[in-house]
mmCIF file of C-alpha atoms in Angstrom:
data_model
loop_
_atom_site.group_PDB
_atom_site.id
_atom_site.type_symbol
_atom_site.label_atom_id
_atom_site.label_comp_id
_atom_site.label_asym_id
_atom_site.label_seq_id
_atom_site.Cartn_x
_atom_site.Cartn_y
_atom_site.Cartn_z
ATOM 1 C CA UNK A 1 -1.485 17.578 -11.684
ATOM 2 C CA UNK A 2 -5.073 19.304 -12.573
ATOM 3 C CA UNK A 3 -6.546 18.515 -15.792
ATOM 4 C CA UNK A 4 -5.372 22.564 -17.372
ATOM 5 C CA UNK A 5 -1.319 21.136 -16.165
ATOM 6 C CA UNK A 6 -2.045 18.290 -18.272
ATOM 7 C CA UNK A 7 -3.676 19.412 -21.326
ATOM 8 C CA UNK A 8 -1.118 22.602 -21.116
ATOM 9 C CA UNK A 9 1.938 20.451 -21.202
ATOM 10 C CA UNK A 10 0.502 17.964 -23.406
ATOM 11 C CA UNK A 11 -0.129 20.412 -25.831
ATOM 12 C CA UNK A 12 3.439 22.666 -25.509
ATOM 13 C CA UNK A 13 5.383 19.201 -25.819
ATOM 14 C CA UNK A 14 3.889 17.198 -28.049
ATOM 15 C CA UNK A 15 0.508 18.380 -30.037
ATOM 16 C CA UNK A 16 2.552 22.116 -31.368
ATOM 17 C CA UNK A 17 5.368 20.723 -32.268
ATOM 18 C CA UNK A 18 3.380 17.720 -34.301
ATOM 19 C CA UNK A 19 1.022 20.727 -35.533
ATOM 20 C CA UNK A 20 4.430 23.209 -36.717
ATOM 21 C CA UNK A 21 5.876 20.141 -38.971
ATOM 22 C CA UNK A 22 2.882 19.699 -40.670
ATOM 23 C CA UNK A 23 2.355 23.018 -41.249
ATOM 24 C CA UNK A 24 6.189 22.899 -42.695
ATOM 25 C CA UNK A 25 5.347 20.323 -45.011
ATOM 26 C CA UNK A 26 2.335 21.947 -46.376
ATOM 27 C CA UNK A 27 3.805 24.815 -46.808
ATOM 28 C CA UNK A 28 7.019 22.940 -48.710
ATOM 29 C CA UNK A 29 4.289 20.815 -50.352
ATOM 30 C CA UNK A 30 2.683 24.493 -51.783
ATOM 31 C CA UNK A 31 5.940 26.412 -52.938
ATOM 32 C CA UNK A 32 7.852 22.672 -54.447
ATOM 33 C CA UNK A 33 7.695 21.402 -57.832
ATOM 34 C CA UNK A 34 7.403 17.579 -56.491
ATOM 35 C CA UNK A 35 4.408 18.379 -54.677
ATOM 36 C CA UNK A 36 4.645 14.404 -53.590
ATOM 37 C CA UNK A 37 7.968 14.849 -51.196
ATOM 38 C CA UNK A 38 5.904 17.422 -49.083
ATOM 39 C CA UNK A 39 3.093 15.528 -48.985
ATOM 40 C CA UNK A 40 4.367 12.216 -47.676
ATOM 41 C CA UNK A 41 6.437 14.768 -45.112
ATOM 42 C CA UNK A 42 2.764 16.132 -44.078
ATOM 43 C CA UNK A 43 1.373 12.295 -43.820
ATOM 44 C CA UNK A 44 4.054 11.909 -41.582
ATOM 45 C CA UNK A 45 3.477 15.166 -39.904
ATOM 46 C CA UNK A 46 -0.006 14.005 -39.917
ATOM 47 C CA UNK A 47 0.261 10.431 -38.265
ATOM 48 C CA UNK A 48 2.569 12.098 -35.368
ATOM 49 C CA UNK A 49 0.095 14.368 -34.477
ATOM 50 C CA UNK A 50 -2.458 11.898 -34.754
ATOM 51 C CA UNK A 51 -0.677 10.223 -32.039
ATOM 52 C CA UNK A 52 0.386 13.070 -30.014
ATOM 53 C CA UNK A 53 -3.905 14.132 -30.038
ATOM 54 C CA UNK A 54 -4.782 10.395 -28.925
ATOM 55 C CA UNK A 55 -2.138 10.486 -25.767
ATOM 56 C CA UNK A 56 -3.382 13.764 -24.701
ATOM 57 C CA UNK A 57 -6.789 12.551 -24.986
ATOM 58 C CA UNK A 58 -5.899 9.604 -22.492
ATOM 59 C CA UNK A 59 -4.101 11.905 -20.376
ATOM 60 C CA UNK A 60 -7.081 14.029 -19.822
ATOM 61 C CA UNK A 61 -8.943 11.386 -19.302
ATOM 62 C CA UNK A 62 -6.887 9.887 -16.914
ATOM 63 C CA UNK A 63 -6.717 13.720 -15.447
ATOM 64 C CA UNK A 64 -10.580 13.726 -15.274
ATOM 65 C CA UNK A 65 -10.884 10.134 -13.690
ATOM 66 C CA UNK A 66 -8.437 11.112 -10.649
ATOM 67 C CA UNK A 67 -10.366 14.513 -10.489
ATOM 68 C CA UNK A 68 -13.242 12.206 -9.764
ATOM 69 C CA UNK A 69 -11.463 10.105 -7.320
ATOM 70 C CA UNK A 70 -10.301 12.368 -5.083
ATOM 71 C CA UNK A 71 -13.312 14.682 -5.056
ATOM 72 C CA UNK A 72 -16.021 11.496 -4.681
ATOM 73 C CA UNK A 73 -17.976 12.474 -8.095
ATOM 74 C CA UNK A 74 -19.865 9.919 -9.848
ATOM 75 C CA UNK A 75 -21.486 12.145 -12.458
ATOM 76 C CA UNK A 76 -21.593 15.583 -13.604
ATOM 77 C CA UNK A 77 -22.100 17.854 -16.443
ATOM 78 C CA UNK A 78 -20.086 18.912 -19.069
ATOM 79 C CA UNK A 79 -21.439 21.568 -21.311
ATOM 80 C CA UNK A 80 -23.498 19.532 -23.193
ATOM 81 C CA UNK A 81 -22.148 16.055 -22.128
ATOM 82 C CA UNK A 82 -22.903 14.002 -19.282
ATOM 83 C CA UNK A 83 -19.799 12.332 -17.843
ATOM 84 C CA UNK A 84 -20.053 9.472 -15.415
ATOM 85 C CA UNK A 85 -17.476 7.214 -13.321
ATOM 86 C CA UNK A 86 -17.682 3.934 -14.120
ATOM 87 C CA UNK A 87 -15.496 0.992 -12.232
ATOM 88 C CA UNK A 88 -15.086 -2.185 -14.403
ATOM 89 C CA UNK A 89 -16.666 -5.486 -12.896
ATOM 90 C CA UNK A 90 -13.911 -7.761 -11.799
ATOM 91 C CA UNK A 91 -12.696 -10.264 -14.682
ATOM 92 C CA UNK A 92 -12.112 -13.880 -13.204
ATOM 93 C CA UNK A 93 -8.736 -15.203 -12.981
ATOM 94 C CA UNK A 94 -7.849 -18.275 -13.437
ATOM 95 C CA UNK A 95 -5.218 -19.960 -10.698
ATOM 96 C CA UNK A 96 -5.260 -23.419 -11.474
ATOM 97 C CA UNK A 97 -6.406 -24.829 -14.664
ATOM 98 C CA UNK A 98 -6.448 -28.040 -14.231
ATOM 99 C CA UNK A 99 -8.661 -28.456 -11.001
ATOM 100 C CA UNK A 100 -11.211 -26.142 -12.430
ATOM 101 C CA UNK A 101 -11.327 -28.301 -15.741
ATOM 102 C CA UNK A 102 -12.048 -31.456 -12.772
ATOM 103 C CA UNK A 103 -14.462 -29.001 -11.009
ATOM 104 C CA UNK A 104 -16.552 -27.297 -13.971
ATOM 105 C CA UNK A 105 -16.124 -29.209 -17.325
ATOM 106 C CA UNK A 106 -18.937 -27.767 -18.775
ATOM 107 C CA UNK A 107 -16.985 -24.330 -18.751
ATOM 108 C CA UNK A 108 -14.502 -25.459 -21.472
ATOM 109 C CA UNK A 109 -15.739 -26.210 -24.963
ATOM 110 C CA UNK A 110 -13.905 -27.749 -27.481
ATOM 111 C CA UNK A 111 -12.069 -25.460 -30.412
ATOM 112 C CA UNK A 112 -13.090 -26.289 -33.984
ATOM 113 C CA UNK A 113 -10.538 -26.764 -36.430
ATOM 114 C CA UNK A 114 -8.986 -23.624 -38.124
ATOM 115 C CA UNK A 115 -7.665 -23.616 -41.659
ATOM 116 C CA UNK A 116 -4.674 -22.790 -42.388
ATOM 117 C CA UNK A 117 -5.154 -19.294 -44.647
ATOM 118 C CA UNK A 118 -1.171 -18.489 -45.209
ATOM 119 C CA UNK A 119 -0.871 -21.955 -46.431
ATOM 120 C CA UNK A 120 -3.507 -22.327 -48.127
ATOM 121 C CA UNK A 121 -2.797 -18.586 -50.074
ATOM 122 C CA UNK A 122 0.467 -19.607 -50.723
ATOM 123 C CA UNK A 123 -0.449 -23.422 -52.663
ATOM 124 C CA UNK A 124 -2.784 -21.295 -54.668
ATOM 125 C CA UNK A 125 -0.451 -18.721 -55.805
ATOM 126 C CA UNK A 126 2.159 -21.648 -56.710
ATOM 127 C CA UNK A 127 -0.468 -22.616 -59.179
ATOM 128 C CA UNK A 128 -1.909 -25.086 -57.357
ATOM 129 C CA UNK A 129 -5.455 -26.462 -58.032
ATOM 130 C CA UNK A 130 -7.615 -26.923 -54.739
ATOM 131 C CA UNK A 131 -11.358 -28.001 -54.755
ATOM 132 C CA UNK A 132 -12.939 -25.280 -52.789
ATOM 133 C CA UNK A 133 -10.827 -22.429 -53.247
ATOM 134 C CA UNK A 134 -9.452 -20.029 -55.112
ATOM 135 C CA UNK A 135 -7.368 -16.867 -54.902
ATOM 136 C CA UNK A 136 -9.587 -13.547 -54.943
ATOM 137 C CA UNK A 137 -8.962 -10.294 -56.795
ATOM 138 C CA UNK A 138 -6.092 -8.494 -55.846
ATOM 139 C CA UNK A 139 -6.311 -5.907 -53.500
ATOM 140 C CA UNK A 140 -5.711 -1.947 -54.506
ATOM 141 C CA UNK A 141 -3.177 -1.760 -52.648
ATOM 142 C CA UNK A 142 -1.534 1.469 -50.703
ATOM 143 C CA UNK A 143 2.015 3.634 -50.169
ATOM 144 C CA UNK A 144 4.487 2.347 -47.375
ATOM 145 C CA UNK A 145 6.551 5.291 -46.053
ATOM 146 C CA UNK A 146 9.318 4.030 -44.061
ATOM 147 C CA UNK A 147 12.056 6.649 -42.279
ATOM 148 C CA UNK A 148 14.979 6.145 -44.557
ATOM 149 C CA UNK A 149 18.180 4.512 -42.472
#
């Protein structure tokens, strides 16, 4: 599939219909007297298309990398970007743990200690008196919107 198939469908099955409901809930948000009940509809609205943009966006790019396979491009212009095909250095995997711990020690180094945070939160808000620490301003805090069940 070309990269116009992909942004075509992309766009008719996903990114429109995410676009139409939040233009619904603006437009409820506009004509309502709870202005609020539209707009957590359009946050919602919002977030889906948010989502529906950022799979497109990897589909293209996807579309654009096998465009590149297949065609043996390394580089080329686009408008006013440069694009360029880039292939990842092999990662090392490791097979066998323990003989490369006999064969390379000085590879693995040793872990400090890690506090504890949830703990350590949860003595202080039990009242608790600890040399060192204390409990910081509370955040601002923020809305949850959950789909009702």
């Amino acid at each position: 599939m070309n990269t116009l198939d992909i942004a075509n469908a992309a766009y008719a099955e996903h990114v429109k219909p995410s676009f139409d409901r939040m233009i619904d809930a603006l437009k409820q948000m506009r004509s309502a007297n709870d202005p609020d009940t539209g707009a957590v509809l359009c946050i919602e609205a919002l977030d889906a298309l948010a989502k529906d943009c950022a799979a497109m966006r990897d589909e293209l790019r996807e579309g654009v990398r096998q465009s590149c396979d297949e065609s043996g491009t390394v580089s080329f212009e686009a408008g006013p970007y440069l694009v360029t095909r880039t292939r990842p250095d092999p990662a090392a995997t490791v097979t066998d743990e323990a003989a490369l711990r006999a064969a390379m020690p000085a590879l693995f180094s040793p872990q400090p200690d890690k506090l504890d945070r949830a703990t350590l939160t949860k003595r202080l808000r039990r009242g608790e008196t600890i040399p060192g620490a204390t409990l910081g301003a509370a955040p601002v805090g923020t809305i949850q919107i959950r789909t009702r069940k």
